[in-house]
Amino acid sequence: MTQRTTPGATARSTLLRRGEIHSPADPFATAMLVTGDRVAWLGSEAAADALADSADETVDLDGALVTPAFTDAHAHVTAAGLALTGLDLTGARDLADALARVRAYAAARPAGGVLLGHGWDSARWPEDRAPTRAELDAAAGGRPLYLSRVDVHSALATTALLDLVPGVAHRAGYHADRPLTGDAHHAVRARAFGDLSPSRRAEAQRATRAHAAAHGIGALHECGGPEISSEDDLVALVKLAAAEPGPRIFGYWAELVTDPKDPRRIAELGAVGAAGDLFADGSLGSHTAHLCQPYADAPHTGLAHLTDDQIATHVALCTEAGFQAGFHAIGDAAVATVLRGVRAAADRVGLERVRALRHRVEHAELLSAELIAELVALGLVVSAQPAFDAAWGGQDGMYAARLGPARAAELNPFAALARAGVPLAFGSDAPVTPLDPWGAVRAAAHHRTPAHRISVRAAFTAHTRGGWRAVGRDDAGVLVPGAPADYAVWHTGALLVQAPDDRVARWSTDPRSGTPGLPDLSPGGPLPECRRTVVGGEIVYDRLNE
C-alpha cells in the first residue's frame, strides 16, 4: 500500500486495485476509486493506471473481493452488546450447563445491581424445560437476575428481581414458576435495564458496533421501543454513532402513534420511523405469535397486541406526517391484522401516499398467498431474518414442534415474496441470532424448505441494498459512481453465480452474461473473512495488511 498527500485537496482519494469489485455498473471491474465519502469510479486495471498518480492512497487488494457493506435491517444494539460482553446462554448444551454458567457469572460480578443475561432456549435442551425459580435463585446466589429467552419474547427472573417490581404478580403474563410473557415481562425487563449505567450501556453499544464492523456490516437498524428498551437508550445510541466511527445507525422507535404530534416527538429522539418492534404479536418459540389456527403443542392461538383500528390510526397519522410506520408481526393472524389496518389507513389518506412511505413489517414469517398479494398492493417492506429458519426450521426443529411439520414448512417463504415483488430487507434480530450476514445469505439460499430458497445474489441484495431501500434510500447499498463509500473487503475463494436449483435460467450462471459473482456459500464450507470495513469513506475495521 502506498500513500501520498495532495496539497489543497478537498477530499481524500483512495484507489483500490487488483481485486474483484462487486458492481452492477461493471461486473468485470478490478479497481475502484473512492473520493471523500463517495464512490467515484470503477473499472479495469488499464484504466486505473491513469488514476494512480493522482490518488492520495493506493491499496493493493491482492485478489480480495470488494462488496457493498452489509446492512442489518433489524437489531437491538444494546442488548446484543450485553450478550457479547456478558452472560450469553445461547451455547448452553442443557439445563445443567445453563445453570452452571449463571452460577459462574454471578460469582464473578461485584455485588449490587441487576445481573443481565440472554439466550436460553429450552427447546434445544434434552430436558425441554426452563429452570424453575428455585433453581435460578440458587444459581444466582439470591441476587436479582433477568434472563431473556433467545427470542426475547419471554424471560426468567429471580425472586430478588421480581420483588423489585411492585404488583408484577397481577400483570398479564405473570407465572409463578414459568417464563414471564406480556406485560409482566415488559415490566420486569424495564426494571432490569433501568439499572444499567450510562457507561455500561455505552460499552455494550460499542461492542455491537465493533462486532458488526468486523463482519462487514456498515449500517444497523436499531429497533427500539418502550416495551423493549428506553428513550434514553435510543438517544444515547444515536449520539454515540454520530460521535464515533463505526456502522451507521438508523433508529426506529416502536411507540403507537395516537396523536398528530407523536411523529414529531418520536423523530426528535433521533428515530427515522415509528416502526420496528411495535408488537402486533409475540414469537413462535414463546407461544405468543398470533395464529389463525391453534399451535400444535398448545391449545390456543397466541396473543394479539393491536387492533385493526389502532394500526389504521398509527399508519394514517404517520403517513400524514411523512413518517415511516411499521409493526412486528410473525403469525398469519397478526400479519392479517396489520394488513387490514394498513388498508384502512390507505382508505383514509390515499393508497399512493401509504405506498410512498415504504412502511415495514418485521419478520412476517407465516404467510399465505393472499397475505403476500396484499403486502405487494400496499407497498410494504418485509424485514426478515433468514437465520431463523437455519436455527429453528426443518422437520425436527422448534417450528415443527410448535406448528406441526406441514404448517412449519410454510414459514419464511422468501421465494414467494421475491417473485411477488415484495421488497426484502434482511437482518439478524441480534441478539436473537448473531450478526452474521454471509451466514444469513447462505440460510436464505439454502432454506430448509427448498421451495422457499432464493439465489445467493437475491439474498445478498436483500442484505445490502434492501436495508437502504427500507429506509427510503435507493442510491446506496451498491457500488456505483456516486453511491456512498460503504464497502467491505473480503478474503474468499473463487466467485460463482449460484442459483437455488435448476429452475433458474442457465444463462444467468454463464460468465458471459456479465452477472457479478459471489463467494461459494455451499453448506459446510468456509464463509468469507472480513479484512476491512469502510463507512462513508472512513475505515472502521481493518485487518487488510495482516
Coordinates of C-alpha atoms in Angstrom, one line a residue, residues 196-406:
L196 CA -28.0 -0.2 33.5
S197 CA -25.5 2.6 34.0
P198 CA -24.7 5.0 31.1
S199 CA -21.1 3.7 30.9
R200 CA -22.2 0.1 30.8
R201 CA -24.7 0.9 28.1
A202 CA -22.1 2.7 26.0
E203 CA -19.7 -0.3 26.4
A204 CA -22.4 -2.6 25.1
Q205 CA -23.3 -0.3 22.2
R206 CA -19.6 0.0 21.2
A207 CA -19.2 -3.8 21.4
T208 CA -22.1 -4.4 19.0
R209 CA -20.8 -1.7 16.5
A210 CA -17.3 -3.1 16.6
H211 CA -18.6 -6.7 16.2
A212 CA -20.8 -5.6 13.3
A213 CA -17.9 -3.8 11.6
A214 CA -15.7 -6.9 11.9
H215 CA -18.4 -8.8 9.9
G216 CA -18.6 -6.3 7.1
I217 CA -21.7 -4.5 8.4
G218 CA -21.9 -0.8 7.6
A219 CA -25.3 0.0 8.9
L220 CA -27.7 -1.2 11.7
H221 CA -31.4 -0.6 12.0
E222 CA -31.9 -0.3 15.7
C223 CA -35.4 -1.5 16.7
G224 CA -36.1 0.2 20.0
G225 CA -39.3 0.8 21.8
P226 CA -41.0 1.4 25.1
E227 CA -41.6 -2.3 25.7
I228 CA -38.0 -3.4 24.9
S229 CA -35.7 -0.5 25.7
S230 CA -35.9 3.1 26.6
E231 CA -35.9 6.6 25.0
D232 CA -32.6 7.2 26.8
D233 CA -31.1 4.1 25.2
L234 CA -32.1 5.2 21.7
V235 CA -30.9 8.8 22.2
A236 CA -27.6 7.6 23.6
L237 CA -27.0 5.2 20.7
V238 CA -27.8 7.8 18.1
K239 CA -25.4 10.3 19.8
L240 CA -22.7 7.7 20.1
A241 CA -22.9 6.7 16.5
A242 CA -22.7 10.4 15.4
A243 CA -19.6 11.0 17.6
E244 CA -17.6 7.8 17.0
P245 CA -16.5 5.8 13.9
G246 CA -18.4 2.7 13.1
P247 CA -21.5 1.3 11.4
R248 CA -24.3 3.8 10.7
I249 CA -27.3 3.7 13.0
F250 CA -30.9 4.1 11.7
G251 CA -33.1 4.2 14.8
Y252 CA -36.7 3.1 14.9
W253 CA -38.9 3.7 17.9
A254 CA -41.9 1.4 18.3
E255 CA -44.4 3.6 20.0
L256 CA -48.0 3.5 19.0
V257 CA -49.0 6.9 17.4
T258 CA -52.3 8.2 18.5
D259 CA -51.9 11.9 18.1
P260 CA -50.7 14.0 15.1
K261 CA -48.0 15.4 17.4
D262 CA -46.5 12.0 18.1
P263 CA -44.4 11.5 14.9
R264 CA -42.6 14.8 15.5
R265 CA -41.8 13.9 19.1
I266 CA -40.5 10.4 18.1
A267 CA -38.4 12.0 15.3
E268 CA -36.8 14.3 18.0
L269 CA -35.4 11.1 19.7
G270 CA -33.4 10.6 16.5
A271 CA -35.7 7.9 15.1
V272 CA -36.3 7.6 11.3
G273 CA -39.7 5.9 11.9
A274 CA -42.3 4.8 14.4
A275 CA -41.7 1.2 13.5
G276 CA -39.6 -1.8 14.3
D277 CA -40.8 -3.9 17.2
L278 CA -44.3 -2.3 17.6
F279 CA -45.8 -5.6 18.6
A280 CA -48.8 -7.0 16.8
D281 CA -48.0 -10.3 18.4
G282 CA -45.1 -12.2 20.0
S283 CA -43.0 -15.2 18.9
L284 CA -43.4 -18.8 18.0
G285 CA -40.8 -20.0 20.5
S286 CA -42.7 -18.4 23.4
H287 CA -46.1 -19.5 22.0
T288 CA -47.1 -15.8 21.7
A289 CA -47.2 -15.4 17.9
H290 CA -50.8 -14.8 16.8
L291 CA -52.0 -17.6 14.6
C292 CA -55.2 -18.3 12.6
Q293 CA -55.2 -21.9 13.8
P294 CA -54.0 -23.2 17.3
Y295 CA -50.5 -24.3 18.0
A296 CA -49.7 -28.0 17.5
D297 CA -48.3 -28.2 21.0
A298 CA -50.6 -25.7 22.9
P299 CA -54.4 -25.3 23.0
H300 CA -54.5 -21.6 21.9
T301 CA -53.6 -19.3 19.0
G302 CA -51.2 -16.9 20.8
L303 CA -51.6 -13.3 21.6
A304 CA -52.9 -10.3 19.7
H305 CA -51.5 -7.0 20.9
L306 CA -53.0 -4.5 18.5
T307 CA -56.4 -3.9 16.9
D308 CA -57.2 -3.0 13.3
D309 CA -58.2 0.5 14.4
Q310 CA -55.0 1.1 16.4
I311 CA -52.9 0.1 13.4
A312 CA -55.0 2.2 11.0
T313 CA -54.7 5.3 13.1
H314 CA -50.9 4.7 13.6
V315 CA -50.3 4.3 9.9
A316 CA -52.6 7.2 8.8
L317 CA -51.0 9.7 11.2
C318 CA -47.5 8.6 10.3
T319 CA -48.3 8.9 6.6
E320 CA -49.8 12.3 7.0
A321 CA -46.6 13.3 8.8
G322 CA -44.4 11.8 6.1
F323 CA -43.0 9.4 8.7
Q324 CA -42.4 5.7 8.3
A325 CA -44.5 3.2 10.2
G326 CA -44.1 -0.5 10.9
F327 CA -45.0 -3.4 13.0
H328 CA -43.7 -6.7 14.4
A329 CA -45.9 -9.5 13.1
I330 CA -44.9 -13.2 13.0
G331 CA -48.1 -15.2 12.9
D332 CA -50.5 -15.2 10.0
A333 CA -53.3 -13.8 12.1
A334 CA -51.0 -10.9 13.2
V335 CA -49.9 -10.2 9.6
A336 CA -53.6 -10.2 8.6
T337 CA -54.4 -7.7 11.3
V338 CA -51.6 -5.4 10.2
L339 CA -52.7 -5.6 6.6
R340 CA -56.3 -4.8 7.4
G341 CA -55.2 -1.8 9.5
V342 CA -52.8 -0.5 6.7
R343 CA -55.6 -1.0 4.1
A344 CA -58.0 1.1 6.3
A345 CA -55.3 3.8 6.6
A346 CA -54.9 3.8 2.8
D347 CA -58.6 4.3 2.5
R348 CA -58.3 7.3 4.8
V349 CA -55.2 9.1 3.4
G350 CA -54.8 7.6 0.0
L351 CA -53.1 4.4 -1.2
E352 CA -50.3 6.1 -3.1
R353 CA -49.3 8.1 0.0
V354 CA -49.1 5.0 2.0
R355 CA -47.1 3.1 -0.6
A356 CA -44.6 6.0 -0.9
L357 CA -43.6 5.8 2.8
R358 CA -42.5 2.1 2.4
H359 CA -44.0 1.1 5.8
R360 CA -42.5 -2.1 7.2
V361 CA -43.5 -5.4 8.6
E362 CA -40.8 -7.1 10.7
H363 CA -40.5 -10.9 10.4
A364 CA -43.8 -11.8 8.6
E365 CA -42.9 -15.5 9.0
L366 CA -46.3 -17.3 8.4
L367 CA -47.8 -16.1 5.2
S368 CA -50.5 -17.2 2.7
A369 CA -50.6 -16.2 -1.0
E370 CA -53.4 -13.8 -0.2
L371 CA -51.3 -12.1 2.5
I372 CA -48.3 -11.8 0.2
A373 CA -50.5 -10.2 -2.5
E374 CA -51.8 -7.6 -0.1
L375 CA -48.2 -6.8 1.0
V376 CA -47.4 -6.0 -2.6
A377 CA -50.6 -4.0 -3.1
L378 CA -49.8 -1.8 0.0
G379 CA -46.1 -1.4 -0.9
L380 CA -44.9 -2.8 2.4
V381 CA -41.3 -3.8 3.0
V382 CA -40.7 -7.1 4.8
S383 CA -37.7 -7.1 7.1
A384 CA -36.8 -10.8 7.5
Q385 CA -34.2 -12.9 9.3
P386 CA -33.0 -16.0 7.3
A387 CA -31.1 -17.3 10.3
F388 CA -34.5 -18.0 12.0
D389 CA -35.0 -20.8 9.5
A390 CA -31.5 -22.1 9.9
A391 CA -31.9 -22.2 13.7
W392 CA -35.5 -23.5 14.1
G393 CA -36.7 -24.8 10.7
G394 CA -36.7 -28.3 9.4
Q395 CA -38.7 -31.4 10.2
D396 CA -37.2 -31.7 13.7
G397 CA -36.9 -28.1 14.6
M398 CA -38.7 -25.9 17.0
Y399 CA -41.0 -24.6 14.3
A400 CA -42.3 -28.1 13.5
A401 CA -42.9 -28.7 17.2
R402 CA -44.9 -25.5 17.5
L403 CA -46.9 -25.8 14.3
G404 CA -46.5 -29.3 13.0
P405 CA -44.3 -30.2 10.1
A406 CA -46.7 -29.2 7.3

